[in-house]
mmCIF file of C-alpha atoms in Angstrom:
data_model
loop_
_atom_site.group_PDB
_atom_site.id
_atom_site.type_symbol
_atom_site.label_atom_id
_atom_site.label_comp_id
_atom_site.label_asym_id
_atom_site.label_seq_id
_atom_site.Cartn_x
_atom_site.Cartn_y
_atom_site.Cartn_z
ATOM 1 C CA ALA A 1 181.715 -143.228 74.348
ATOM 2 C CA ASP A 2 181.634 -144.848 77.805
ATOM 3 C CA GLY A 3 178.965 -142.473 79.091
ATOM 4 C CA LYS A 4 181.301 -140.864 81.648
ATOM 5 C CA ILE A 5 182.300 -137.217 81.384
ATOM 6 C CA ASP A 6 186.057 -136.987 81.945
ATOM 7 C CA SER A 7 188.401 -133.986 81.765
ATOM 8 C CA GLU A 8 188.803 -134.355 77.998
ATOM 9 C CA ALA A 9 185.029 -134.265 77.482
ATOM 10 C CA TRP A 10 184.648 -131.244 79.779
ATOM 11 C CA GLY A 11 187.383 -129.492 77.841
ATOM 12 C CA LYS A 12 185.525 -129.939 74.573
ATOM 13 C CA LEU A 13 182.312 -128.678 76.170
ATOM 14 C CA GLN A 14 183.853 -125.383 77.292
ATOM 15 C CA ASP A 15 182.574 -122.369 75.407
ATOM 16 C CA LYS A 16 184.078 -118.980 76.152
ATOM 17 C CA GLU A 17 181.423 -117.145 74.169
ATOM 18 C CA ASP A 18 178.619 -115.450 76.098
ATOM 19 C CA VAL A 19 175.145 -116.820 75.473
ATOM 20 C CA LEU A 20 173.553 -113.403 76.017
ATOM 21 C CA ARG A 21 174.247 -109.970 74.573
ATOM 22 C CA THR A 22 172.759 -106.502 74.669
ATOM 23 C CA TYR A 23 170.574 -105.131 71.904
ATOM 24 C CA THR A 24 169.199 -101.657 71.299
ATOM 25 C CA ILE A 25 165.567 -101.652 70.138
ATOM 26 C CA THR A 26 165.209 -99.917 66.761
ATOM 27 C CA LYS A 27 162.452 -97.858 65.201
ATOM 28 C CA ASP A 28 161.744 -100.745 62.812
ATOM 29 C CA ASP A 29 161.130 -103.046 65.788
ATOM 30 C CA VAL A 30 158.333 -100.863 67.156
ATOM 31 C CA LYS A 31 156.803 -99.172 64.092
ATOM 32 C CA GLY A 32 154.473 -102.001 63.084
ATOM 33 C CA SER A 33 150.748 -102.284 63.606
ATOM 34 C CA PHE A 34 150.250 -104.699 66.493
ATOM 35 C CA PRO A 35 146.742 -106.153 66.951
ATOM 36 C CA ASP A 36 145.662 -106.815 70.521
ATOM 37 C CA SER A 37 145.183 -110.509 69.769
ATOM 38 C CA ILE A 38 144.813 -113.091 67.007
ATOM 39 C CA PRO A 39 141.499 -115.000 66.960
ATOM 40 C CA ASP A 40 141.484 -118.791 66.913
ATOM 41 C CA ASP A 41 138.644 -118.940 64.399
ATOM 42 C CA PHE A 42 139.817 -119.109 60.772
ATOM 43 C CA ALA A 43 136.799 -117.158 59.508
ATOM 44 C CA ALA A 44 137.674 -114.318 61.889
ATOM 45 C CA MET A 45 141.330 -114.490 60.833
ATOM 46 C CA ALA A 46 140.294 -114.174 57.187
ATOM 47 C CA LYS A 47 138.713 -110.786 57.950
ATOM 48 C CA MET A 48 141.985 -109.314 59.274
ATOM 49 C CA LYS A 49 144.411 -107.300 57.125
ATOM 50 C CA ALA A 50 147.422 -109.198 58.460
ATOM 51 C CA LEU A 51 148.182 -111.829 61.094
ATOM 52 C CA SER A 52 150.938 -109.730 62.629
ATOM 53 C CA TYR A 53 152.851 -109.919 65.879
ATOM 54 C CA THR A 54 150.679 -108.741 68.750
ATOM 55 C CA SER A 55 153.437 -106.709 70.429
ATOM 56 C CA PRO A 56 157.032 -105.542 69.983
ATOM 57 C CA ALA A 57 157.954 -108.054 72.688
ATOM 58 C CA GLU A 58 156.622 -110.922 70.564
ATOM 59 C CA LEU A 59 158.533 -109.622 67.535
ATOM 60 C CA LEU A 60 161.754 -109.343 69.548
ATOM 61 C CA SER A 61 161.365 -112.772 71.134
ATOM 62 C CA GLU A 62 161.195 -114.389 67.685
ATOM 63 C CA LYS A 63 163.964 -112.176 66.330
ATOM 64 C CA PHE A 64 166.278 -113.598 68.986
ATOM 65 C CA HIS A 65 164.828 -117.137 69.065
ATOM 66 C CA MET A 66 163.570 -116.811 72.624
ATOM 67 C CA ASP A 67 160.493 -117.685 74.611
ATOM 68 C CA ILE A 68 158.682 -114.406 75.217
ATOM 69 C CA GLU A 69 158.484 -115.021 78.963
ATOM 70 C CA LEU A 70 162.255 -115.498 79.133
ATOM 71 C CA LEU A 71 162.724 -112.206 77.277
ATOM 72 C CA ARG A 72 160.439 -110.450 79.741
ATOM 73 C CA THR A 73 162.114 -112.056 82.743
ATOM 74 C CA LEU A 74 165.567 -110.993 81.591
ATOM 75 C CA ASN A 75 164.308 -107.455 81.005
ATOM 76 C CA ALA A 76 161.748 -106.962 83.749
ATOM 77 C CA LYS A 77 161.910 -103.160 83.660
ATOM 78 C CA ALA A 78 162.261 -102.684 79.910
ATOM 79 C CA ASP A 79 159.817 -100.848 77.677
ATOM 80 C CA PHE A 80 159.791 -103.063 74.589
ATOM 81 C CA GLY A 81 157.813 -100.468 72.652
ATOM 82 C CA LYS A 82 160.491 -97.775 73.002
ATOM 83 C CA ALA A 83 163.141 -97.332 70.312
ATOM 84 C CA GLY A 84 166.553 -96.814 71.885
ATOM 85 C CA GLU A 85 165.826 -99.082 74.872
ATOM 86 C CA GLU A 86 168.704 -101.479 75.596
ATOM 87 C CA ILE A 87 167.727 -105.043 76.425
ATOM 88 C CA LEU A 88 169.394 -108.386 77.077
ATOM 89 C CA VAL A 89 168.803 -111.056 74.411
ATOM 90 C CA ALA A 90 170.131 -114.429 73.332
ATOM 91 C CA ASP A 91 173.237 -114.319 71.162
ATOM 92 C CA ILE A 92 171.956 -116.416 68.257
ATOM 93 C CA GLY A 93 175.265 -116.405 66.380
ATOM 94 C CA LYS A 94 175.585 -116.518 62.625
ATOM 95 C CA PRO A 95 173.089 -118.353 60.410
ATOM 96 C CA ALA A 96 174.124 -121.485 58.562
ATOM 97 C CA GLY A 97 175.736 -120.385 55.322
ATOM 98 C CA LYS A 98 176.195 -123.493 53.179
ATOM 99 C CA GLU A 99 173.799 -124.274 50.364
ATOM 100 C CA VAL A 100 171.809 -127.394 51.168
ATOM 101 C CA ASN A 101 171.360 -130.156 48.581
ATOM 102 C CA ARG A 102 169.637 -132.739 50.784
ATOM 103 C CA ILE A 103 167.081 -132.628 53.605
ATOM 104 C CA GLU A 104 166.025 -135.455 55.906
ATOM 105 C CA VAL A 105 162.715 -135.247 57.738
ATOM 106 C CA ASP A 106 163.082 -137.745 60.569
ATOM 107 C CA LYS A 107 159.534 -138.632 61.562
ATOM 108 C CA THR A 108 160.662 -140.742 64.524
ATOM 109 C CA GLU A 109 162.969 -138.172 66.104
ATOM 110 C CA ALA A 110 160.847 -135.144 65.040
ATOM 111 C CA VAL A 111 163.812 -133.341 63.548
ATOM 112 C CA VAL A 112 164.711 -131.874 60.152
ATOM 113 C CA ARG A 113 168.355 -132.261 59.119
ATOM 114 C CA ALA A 114 169.897 -130.233 56.304
ATOM 115 C CA TYR A 115 173.023 -131.467 54.510
ATOM 116 C CA SER A 116 175.570 -130.111 52.102
ATOM 117 C CA SER A 117 176.758 -133.365 50.514
ATOM 118 C CA ASP A 118 177.573 -135.438 53.631
ATOM 119 C CA ASP A 119 178.142 -132.448 55.932
ATOM 120 C CA LEU A 120 175.378 -131.715 58.426
ATOM 121 C CA VAL A 121 174.638 -128.001 58.048
ATOM 122 C CA ALA A 122 171.718 -127.652 60.467
ATOM 123 C CA ALA A 123 169.263 -129.650 62.565
ATOM 124 C CA TYR A 124 165.880 -128.207 63.474
ATOM 125 C CA PRO A 125 163.303 -129.529 65.965
ATOM 126 C CA ALA A 126 160.043 -130.086 64.102
ATOM 127 C CA THR A 127 156.376 -130.884 64.455
ATOM 128 C CA ILE A 128 155.421 -133.668 62.058
ATOM 129 C CA GLY A 129 152.142 -135.385 61.067
ATOM 130 C CA SER A 130 149.968 -137.585 63.251
ATOM 131 C CA GLU A 131 148.492 -141.046 62.724
ATOM 132 C CA SER A 132 145.243 -139.541 61.440
ATOM 133 C CA THR A 133 146.986 -136.976 59.207
ATOM 134 C CA PRO A 134 150.438 -138.483 58.583
ATOM 135 C CA SER A 135 153.327 -136.807 56.829
ATOM 136 C CA PRO A 136 154.230 -138.383 53.489
ATOM 137 C CA SER A 137 156.913 -141.028 53.022
ATOM 138 C CA GLY A 138 159.623 -141.337 50.413
ATOM 139 C CA ILE A 139 161.692 -138.801 48.512
ATOM 140 C CA MET A 140 160.460 -135.592 46.915
ATOM 141 C CA GLU A 141 161.955 -132.204 46.057
ATOM 142 C CA VAL A 142 161.649 -128.550 46.962
ATOM 143 C CA GLU A 143 159.459 -126.887 44.346
ATOM 144 C CA GLY A 144 159.806 -123.304 45.533
ATOM 145 C CA VAL A 145 159.760 -120.899 48.476
ATOM 146 C CA ALA A 146 157.078 -118.352 49.393
ATOM 147 C CA ARG A 147 157.936 -115.760 52.031
ATOM 148 C CA ASP A 148 155.195 -114.055 54.047
ATOM 149 C CA PRO A 149 152.577 -116.282 52.390
ATOM 150 C CA GLN A 150 148.829 -116.074 52.648
ATOM 151 C CA TYR A 151 147.100 -119.295 53.668
ATOM 152 C CA ASN A 152 144.436 -120.960 51.573
ATOM 153 C CA TYR A 153 142.219 -123.081 53.777
ATOM 154 C CA ASP A 154 140.728 -126.051 51.912
ATOM 155 C CA PRO A 155 138.094 -127.823 54.041
ATOM 156 C CA GLN A 156 138.403 -130.992 51.953
ATOM 157 C CA VAL A 157 142.130 -131.325 52.641
ATOM 158 C CA LEU A 158 141.721 -130.690 56.382
ATOM 159 C CA HIS A 159 138.419 -132.596 56.678
ATOM 160 C CA GLY A 160 136.444 -129.523 57.700
ATOM 161 C CA LYS A 161 138.576 -128.921 60.793
ATOM 162 C CA HIS A 162 138.069 -125.147 60.566
ATOM 163 C CA GLY A 163 134.654 -125.017 58.914
ATOM 164 C CA ASP A 164 133.094 -126.076 55.638
ATOM 165 C CA GLU A 165 133.889 -122.980 53.557
ATOM 166 C CA PRO A 166 137.193 -122.305 51.742
ATOM 167 C CA LEU A 167 139.002 -119.296 53.204
ATOM 168 C CA VAL A 168 141.964 -117.109 52.334
ATOM 169 C CA LEU A 169 143.868 -115.987 55.423
ATOM 170 C CA PRO A 170 146.182 -112.963 55.199
ATOM 171 C CA PRO A 171 149.955 -113.306 55.653
ATOM 172 C CA GLY A 172 151.842 -112.743 58.868
ATOM 173 C CA PRO A 173 153.941 -114.518 61.514
ATOM 174 C CA ASN A 174 150.805 -115.495 63.422
ATOM 175 C CA GLY A 175 149.224 -117.177 60.399
ATOM 176 C CA PRO A 176 148.854 -120.975 60.252
ATOM 177 C CA VAL A 177 152.077 -121.398 58.211
ATOM 178 C CA GLY A 178 154.024 -118.534 59.756
ATOM 179 C CA THR A 179 156.457 -116.453 57.728
ATOM 180 C CA VAL A 180 157.686 -119.051 55.197
ATOM 181 C CA TRP A 181 156.225 -121.836 53.045
ATOM 182 C CA ILE A 182 158.682 -124.246 51.375
ATOM 183 C CA GLU A 183 156.617 -125.986 48.709
ATOM 184 C CA LEU A 184 157.302 -129.682 48.077
ATOM 185 C CA THR A 185 156.601 -131.587 44.888
ATOM 186 C CA LYS A 186 153.897 -133.667 46.611
ATOM 187 C CA GLU A 187 150.724 -131.604 46.313
ATOM 188 C CA THR A 188 149.521 -129.768 49.463
ATOM 189 C CA TYR A 189 152.675 -130.641 51.437
ATOM 190 C CA GLY A 190 155.385 -128.261 52.580
ATOM 191 C CA ILE A 191 157.834 -127.214 55.273
ATOM 192 C CA HIS A 192 156.679 -124.043 56.991
ATOM 193 C CA GLY A 193 156.754 -121.763 60.013
ATOM 194 C CA THR A 194 154.318 -121.534 62.910
ATOM 195 C CA PRO A 195 152.543 -119.001 65.135
ATOM 196 C CA THR A 196 153.304 -121.171 68.200
ATOM 197 C CA PRO A 197 157.067 -121.807 68.430
ATOM 198 C CA ASP A 198 156.738 -123.159 71.985
ATOM 199 C CA ALA A 199 154.675 -126.079 70.650
ATOM 200 C CA ILE A 200 157.268 -127.337 68.155
ATOM 201 C CA GLY A 201 157.951 -131.023 68.785
ATOM 202 C CA ARG A 202 155.189 -131.178 71.395
ATOM 203 C CA GLU A 203 152.147 -131.622 69.184
ATOM 204 C CA GLU A 204 151.225 -133.116 65.822
ATOM 205 C CA SER A 205 150.633 -131.392 62.497
ATOM 206 C CA SER A 206 148.115 -131.969 59.717
ATOM 207 C CA GLY A 207 150.764 -133.719 57.641
ATOM 208 C CA CYS A 208 153.150 -130.897 56.790
ATOM 209 C CA VAL A 209 156.469 -130.234 58.531
ATOM 210 C CA ARG A 210 156.305 -127.344 60.964
ATOM 211 C CA LEU A 211 159.366 -125.409 62.193
ATOM 212 C CA THR A 212 159.766 -122.216 64.189
ATOM 213 C CA ASN A 213 159.577 -119.168 61.947
ATOM 214 C CA TRP A 214 163.266 -118.451 62.402
ATOM 215 C CA ASP A 215 164.319 -121.987 61.489
ATOM 216 C CA ALA A 216 161.991 -122.067 58.477
ATOM 217 C CA GLU A 217 163.421 -118.743 57.319
ATOM 218 C CA GLU A 218 166.996 -119.996 57.637
ATOM 219 C CA LEU A 219 166.208 -123.236 55.807
ATOM 220 C CA ALA A 220 164.451 -121.300 53.025
ATOM 221 C CA ASP A 221 167.673 -119.344 52.458
ATOM 222 C CA LEU A 222 169.655 -122.582 52.063
ATOM 223 C CA VAL A 223 167.495 -124.508 49.589
ATOM 224 C CA LYS A 224 166.527 -124.093 45.950
ATOM 225 C CA PRO A 225 164.110 -125.818 43.566
ATOM 226 C CA GLY A 226 165.238 -129.411 43.144
ATOM 227 C CA THR A 227 166.702 -129.839 46.636
ATOM 228 C CA LYS A 228 165.972 -133.445 47.686
ATOM 229 C CA VAL A 229 163.712 -134.016 50.694
ATOM 230 C CA ALA A 230 163.594 -137.527 52.187
ATOM 231 C CA PHE A 231 161.001 -138.504 54.800
ATOM 232 C CA ILE A 232 162.480 -141.249 56.961
ATOM 233 C CA GLU A 233 161.424 -143.260 60.010
ATOM 234 C CA ASP A 234 162.919 -146.100 62.013
#
């Protein structure tokens, strides 16, 4: 409370659990079809079968909530495409397990908070709308959850940002909404994943609420239709 870290505060900050652990790469981790790259152009994306991970290393970095360069640095000699290879990864612990009945989207702090009654279950860094394409205000509800969704580009909604023609982009973690879309009761708005987890909280969205894929997936497991979602700002 006084801003000074004393022995009592240090004691509460001690954590005897390791932040890293070993992991053995599985056949499932490396069996996918990995394109060399994902184009930036939506029309080119629409021609692909899936917007998949571009490498086993990218898949593993998201699986363990890590920046891909950190994963590579910790495992400089590892072959990420080889099943049976043992690597060092972040110990991400257990996912939040309580059902959520209330979500706050804090537009000022760029964070999404999930509550079970008055108990804070989880807090996720988020990318939220800009001045030109603001996120909505007020209270709405979760309408439903779509996992591994395709993306329907509507040039009227996004003011022709990616061309003048409507497009249907295939699903995949490198798609515009990532691996999960949590539909809200306000039309065209949702909480979703992202192909660029390193940009969360550092850029602005087109009005929706953007989380890392792993956070969006966890939140999707905690909500149900009717869960309240309040957009707040100071």
